[in-house]
Tab-separated table of C-alpha atoms and ligand atoms in Angstrom:
chain	number	residue	atom	x	y	z
M	1	MET	CA	-71.830	50.358	-14.646
M	2	ARG	CA	-68.386	48.893	-13.888
M	3	ILE	CA	-68.216	45.109	-14.236
M	4	PHE	CA	-65.401	42.981	-12.858
M	5	ILE	CA	-65.118	39.294	-13.687
M	6	GLU	CA	-63.034	37.375	-11.164
M	7	LYS	CA	-61.887	33.789	-11.449
M	8	ASP	CA	-63.819	32.358	-8.497
M	9	TYR	CA	-65.807	33.138	-5.355
M	10	ASP	CA	-62.749	34.011	-3.266
M	11	ALA	CA	-61.374	36.424	-5.852
M	12	MET	CA	-64.849	37.981	-6.191
M	13	SER	CA	-64.972	38.431	-2.413
M	14	ARG	CA	-61.532	40.069	-2.267
M	15	LYS	CA	-62.481	42.518	-5.024
M	16	ALA	CA	-65.756	43.391	-3.285
M	17	PHE	CA	-63.840	43.913	-0.054
M	18	GLU	CA	-61.491	46.381	-1.817
M	19	VAL	CA	-64.510	48.414	-2.925
M	20	ILE	CA	-66.175	48.519	0.485
M	21	LYS	CA	-62.898	49.161	2.305
M	22	GLU	CA	-62.307	52.234	0.175
M	23	VAL	CA	-65.702	53.586	1.243
M	24	ILE	CA	-64.883	52.993	4.923
M	25	VAL	CA	-61.396	54.473	4.716
M	26	ASN	CA	-62.666	57.574	2.918
M	27	ASN	CA	-65.455	58.030	5.434
M	28	PRO	CA	-65.154	56.413	8.892
M	29	ASN	CA	-68.762	57.572	9.537
M	30	ALA	CA	-70.087	55.809	6.440
M	31	VAL	CA	-73.487	54.166	6.264
M	32	LEU	CA	-73.255	50.648	4.861
M	33	GLY	CA	-76.273	48.971	3.301
M	34	LEU	CA	-75.775	45.260	3.860
M	35	ALA	CA	-77.150	42.005	2.475
M	36	THR	CA	-77.317	38.435	3.707
M	37	GLY	CA	-77.147	35.195	1.728
M	38	SER	CA	-74.159	33.242	0.440
M	39	SER	CA	-72.862	35.891	-1.936
M	40	PRO	CA	-71.401	38.460	0.530
M	41	ILE	CA	-70.105	35.998	3.162
M	42	GLY	CA	-66.591	35.935	1.672
M	43	MET	CA	-66.512	39.735	1.589
M	44	TYR	CA	-67.557	39.855	5.257
M	45	GLN	CA	-64.753	37.388	6.067
M	46	GLU	CA	-62.273	39.718	4.356
M	47	MET	CA	-63.654	42.656	6.382
M	48	VAL	CA	-63.216	40.718	9.640
M	49	LYS	CA	-59.683	39.664	8.685
M	50	ASP	CA	-58.769	43.229	7.774
M	51	HIS	CA	-60.255	44.549	11.037
M	52	LYS	CA	-58.189	42.066	13.048
M	53	GLU	CA	-54.962	42.493	11.063
M	54	ASN	CA	-55.048	46.190	10.178
M	55	GLY	CA	-57.377	47.634	12.794
M	56	THR	CA	-59.834	49.126	10.306
M	57	SER	CA	-62.479	50.477	12.641
M	58	TYR	CA	-66.287	50.282	12.428
M	59	LYS	CA	-66.794	52.309	15.634
M	60	ASN	CA	-68.583	55.117	13.836
M	61	ILE	CA	-70.040	53.069	11.003
M	62	LYS	CA	-73.797	52.665	10.704
M	63	SER	CA	-75.477	49.822	8.858
M	64	VAL	CA	-78.902	49.093	7.465
M	65	ASN	CA	-79.864	45.728	6.039
M	66	LEU	CA	-82.008	44.984	3.051
M	67	ASP	CA	-84.435	42.534	4.539
M	68	GLU	CA	-85.613	40.070	7.165
M	69	TYR	CA	-87.983	37.112	7.192
M	70	VAL	CA	-91.405	37.675	8.713
M	71	GLY	CA	-91.660	35.799	12.005
M	72	LEU	CA	-87.905	35.642	12.569
M	73	GLY	CA	-85.651	38.000	14.487
M	74	GLU	CA	-83.190	38.206	17.347
M	75	GLY	CA	-82.469	34.785	18.830
M	76	ASP	CA	-83.680	32.840	15.794
M	77	GLU	CA	-80.949	30.853	14.129
M	78	GLN	CA	-82.225	31.429	10.585
M	79	SER	CA	-82.960	35.126	10.989
M	80	TYR	CA	-80.980	37.669	9.076
M	81	VAL	CA	-80.129	39.557	12.258
M	82	THR	CA	-78.423	36.394	13.550
M	83	PHE	CA	-76.689	35.965	10.182
M	84	MET	CA	-75.291	39.508	10.358
M	85	ARG	CA	-74.049	39.076	13.904
M	86	GLU	CA	-72.393	35.736	13.182
M	87	ASN	CA	-70.818	36.765	9.892
M	88	LEU	CA	-69.799	40.344	10.653
M	89	PHE	CA	-71.059	42.359	13.604
M	90	ASN	CA	-69.707	40.088	16.375
M	91	HIS	CA	-66.232	40.155	14.848
M	92	VAL	CA	-65.637	43.883	14.302
M	93	ASP	CA	-65.946	46.896	16.621
M	94	ILE	CA	-69.285	48.102	15.254
M	95	ASP	CA	-71.758	49.384	17.861
M	96	LEU	CA	-74.820	47.121	17.603
M	97	ASN	CA	-76.968	50.187	18.323
M	98	ASN	CA	-75.776	51.545	14.983
M	99	THR	CA	-76.934	48.453	13.091
M	100	ARG	CA	-80.468	48.030	11.909
M	101	LEU	CA	-82.550	45.423	10.119
M	102	PRO	CA	-86.311	45.349	9.630
M	103	ASN	CA	-87.903	43.588	12.596
M	104	GLY	CA	-89.659	40.503	11.244
M	105	LYS	CA	-91.274	39.915	14.611
M	106	ALA	CA	-92.949	43.306	14.846
M	107	VAL	CA	-96.605	43.047	15.871
M	108	ASP	CA	-97.607	45.636	13.286
M	109	LEU	CA	-95.574	44.792	10.194
M	110	GLN	CA	-96.812	47.712	8.109
M	111	LYS	CA	-95.852	50.125	10.884
M	112	GLU	CA	-92.419	48.493	11.008
M	113	CYS	CA	-92.059	49.101	7.251
M	114	ASP	CA	-93.103	52.744	7.679
M	115	ASN	CA	-90.605	53.228	10.515
M	116	TYR	CA	-87.856	51.602	8.461
M	117	ASN	CA	-88.594	53.906	5.545
M	118	ALA	CA	-88.470	56.931	7.829
M	119	TYR	CA	-85.110	55.758	9.163
M	120	LEU	CA	-83.741	55.205	5.645
M	121	ASP	CA	-84.932	58.670	4.636
M	122	SER	CA	-82.963	60.148	7.530
M	123	LEU	CA	-79.683	58.643	6.232
M	124	LYS	CA	-77.628	58.604	3.090
M	125	VAL	CA	-76.404	55.097	2.385
M	126	ASP	CA	-72.839	55.307	1.059
M	127	VAL	CA	-72.727	51.815	-0.397
M	128	GLN	CA	-75.481	49.254	-0.748
M	129	VAL	CA	-74.271	45.657	-1.012
M	130	LEU	CA	-76.534	43.446	-3.112
M	131	GLY	CA	-76.761	39.784	-4.016
M	132	ILE	CA	-79.070	38.718	-6.818
M	133	GLY	CA	-81.713	36.007	-6.929
M	134	SER	CA	-81.729	33.525	-9.799
M	135	ASN	CA	-84.955	35.279	-10.858
M	136	GLY	CA	-83.259	38.696	-10.782
M	137	HIS	CA	-84.563	39.805	-7.398
M	138	ILE	CA	-82.633	42.322	-5.307
M	139	GLY	CA	-83.407	42.477	-1.619
M	140	PHE	CA	-86.640	40.494	-1.639
M	141	ASN	CA	-88.051	42.560	-4.457
M	142	GLU	CA	-89.437	39.785	-6.596
M	143	PRO	CA	-90.194	40.137	-10.332
M	144	ASN	CA	-92.867	42.765	-11.047
M	145	THR	CA	-92.188	44.786	-7.889
M	146	PRO	CA	-92.660	48.440	-8.904
M	147	PHE	CA	-89.427	50.401	-9.260
M	148	GLY	CA	-91.046	53.044	-7.025
M	149	SER	CA	-91.496	50.626	-4.118
M	150	VAL	CA	-90.243	51.385	-0.610
M	151	THR	CA	-89.910	49.005	2.384
M	152	HIS	CA	-92.830	46.614	2.224
M	153	ILE	CA	-94.172	43.184	3.169
M	154	VAL	CA	-93.334	40.643	0.483
M	155	ASP	CA	-94.903	37.312	-0.407
M	156	LEU	CA	-91.893	35.253	-1.430
M	157	THR	CA	-92.134	33.403	-4.730
M	158	GLU	CA	-91.902	29.612	-4.944
M	159	ASN	CA	-88.587	30.125	-6.744
M	160	THR	CA	-87.083	32.098	-3.845
M	161	ILE	CA	-88.496	29.750	-1.206
M	162	LYS	CA	-86.885	26.852	-3.070
M	163	ASP	CA	-83.536	28.679	-3.481
M	164	ASN	CA	-83.459	29.568	0.229
M	165	SER	CA	-84.617	26.177	1.507
M	166	ARG	CA	-80.996	24.947	1.469
M	167	LEU	CA	-80.452	26.941	4.656
M	168	PHE	CA	-83.404	25.364	6.494
M	169	ASN	CA	-84.084	21.790	7.664
M	170	SER	CA	-86.957	21.490	5.200
M	171	ILE	CA	-88.701	23.646	2.633
M	172	ASP	CA	-91.745	23.875	4.940
M	173	GLU	CA	-89.675	25.823	7.463
M	174	VAL	CA	-88.842	28.636	5.011
M	175	PRO	CA	-90.951	31.674	5.885
M	176	LYS	CA	-93.410	32.633	3.150
M	177	GLN	CA	-93.079	36.357	3.726
M	178	ALA	CA	-90.325	38.900	4.334
M	179	LEU	CA	-89.898	42.611	4.947
M	180	SER	CA	-87.718	44.186	2.304
M	181	MET	CA	-86.362	47.573	1.396
M	182	GLY	CA	-88.019	48.610	-1.840
M	183	ILE	CA	-86.280	49.306	-5.103
M	184	LYS	CA	-86.580	53.054	-4.609
M	185	ASN	CA	-84.777	52.784	-1.244
M	186	ILE	CA	-82.004	50.714	-2.832
M	187	MET	CA	-81.566	53.161	-5.707
M	188	GLN	CA	-81.028	56.043	-3.263
M	189	ALA	CA	-77.635	54.680	-2.177
M	190	LYS	CA	-74.602	56.540	-3.521
M	191	LEU	CA	-72.954	53.320	-4.744
M	192	LEU	CA	-74.489	49.930	-5.510
M	193	LEU	CA	-72.153	46.951	-5.132
M	194	LEU	CA	-73.587	43.720	-6.513
M	195	VAL	CA	-71.794	40.401	-6.044
M	196	ALA	CA	-72.794	37.244	-7.903
M	197	SER	CA	-71.314	33.780	-7.972
M	198	GLY	CA	-72.257	30.535	-9.663
M	199	LYS	CA	-73.867	29.289	-12.865
M	200	ASN	CA	-77.391	29.655	-11.453
M	201	LYS	CA	-76.889	33.446	-11.464
M	202	ALA	CA	-75.674	33.673	-15.076
M	203	ASP	CA	-79.072	34.281	-16.647
M	204	ALA	CA	-80.025	36.916	-14.056
M	205	ILE	CA	-76.688	38.699	-14.574
M	206	TYR	CA	-77.154	38.623	-18.342
M	207	LYS	CA	-80.612	40.203	-18.038
M	208	THR	CA	-79.362	42.742	-15.473
M	209	VAL	CA	-76.511	43.926	-17.650
M	210	LYS	CA	-77.686	43.398	-21.216
M	211	GLY	CA	-81.468	43.061	-21.003
M	212	ASP	CA	-84.211	45.662	-21.121
M	213	VAL	CA	-84.810	47.716	-18.012
M	214	CYS	CA	-88.107	46.233	-16.822
M	215	GLU	CA	-89.884	45.345	-13.620
M	216	THR	CA	-89.928	41.656	-14.556
M	217	VAL	CA	-86.168	41.686	-13.830
M	218	PRO	CA	-85.812	43.828	-10.692
M	219	ALA	CA	-82.000	44.052	-10.918
M	220	SER	CA	-82.228	45.585	-14.403
M	221	VAL	CA	-83.046	48.849	-12.590
M	222	LEU	CA	-79.319	49.081	-11.837
M	223	GLN	CA	-78.847	50.297	-15.411
M	224	LEU	CA	-80.577	53.525	-14.276
M	225	HIS	CA	-78.124	54.221	-11.418
M	226	ASN	CA	-74.995	56.251	-12.110
M	227	ASN	CA	-72.624	54.433	-9.751
M	228	VAL	CA	-72.809	50.649	-9.920
M	229	VAL	CA	-70.083	48.048	-9.458
M	230	ILE	CA	-70.921	44.452	-10.361
M	231	ILE	CA	-68.438	41.775	-9.353
M	232	CYS	CA	-69.038	38.288	-10.732
M	233	ASP	CA	-67.118	35.074	-10.730
M	234	GLU	CA	-66.513	33.354	-14.086
M	235	ASP	CA	-69.634	31.195	-13.762
M	236	ALA	CA	-72.016	34.051	-12.995
M	237	ALA	CA	-70.458	36.045	-15.855
M	238	SER	CA	-70.585	33.171	-18.341
M	239	LEU	CA	-73.352	34.723	-20.479
M	240	ILE	CA	-71.964	38.282	-20.597
M	241	LYS	CA	-68.402	37.513	-21.697
L	1	F6R	C1	-80.357	38.924	1.060
L	1	F6R	C2	-81.048	39.393	-0.133
L	1	F6R	C3	-81.257	38.521	-1.330
L	1	F6R	C4	-80.011	37.728	-1.708
L	1	F6R	C5	-80.274	36.864	-2.941
L	1	F6R	C6	-79.077	36.022	-3.310
L	1	F6R	O1	-80.320	39.925	2.054
L	1	F6R	O2	-81.473	40.494	-0.125
L	1	F6R	O3	-81.639	39.323	-2.411
L	1	F6R	O4	-78.952	38.608	-1.953
L	1	F6R	O5	-81.374	36.042	-2.701
L	1	F6R	O6	-78.859	35.096	-2.292
L	1	F6R	P1	-77.514	34.234	-2.261
L	1	F6R	O7	-76.402	35.188	-2.100
L	1	F6R	O8	-77.681	33.333	-1.062
L	1	F6R	O9	-77.465	33.492	-3.546
């Protein structure tokens, strides 16, 4: 596990960008595992800036995302597919046909999970970007999700609904379920790149890095992967320094 502590969110984002850019430069056909949320937005901004200034191309890049809310999808402002388009896909030369997220509006959600798993099994993800929940979740794998889990339907915890309500008009609008890659899917990526910012992540980062490997802290599974980069700002790293 390589841990970098950067002075603030912007420095964290620049460092994360350096890591992901190296993957893309080394392999223009790379498969990127992507995340939504506040944590990777700065990194996506760096990727867009670099694409515009230096012409780094995403023409042959494929992407898979960690998760999507149940009931939301294309055309919905709060959906993760909209988030990805607004923050990255619409601003680089990636082919939208090469981007994939679970479809939260699928009629048969279990079938959608099965199809997503089959798709993930057909690829090798070169780098999986991760944020972390204040309860240690990765993707929407909440505490006590089995480490052997694959893409599944998740009942979001009160904690996560509360954390995510800041992006909705009211807490009642936050979907109660999501589709999420499982921990086993995440662990199959060649490189895991976790970014964390803010004091509310400090406890989760402490448990991820220094705690026991246990299903009550999903991110602690990262200790079992042989290629992990964690980039924190000072606040998120405040308990591991
Ligand atoms: C998002 C995701 C979540 C977030 C986590 C942190 O695709 O999978 O695990 O990474 O909830 O969210 P932020 O970055 O908004 O604090």
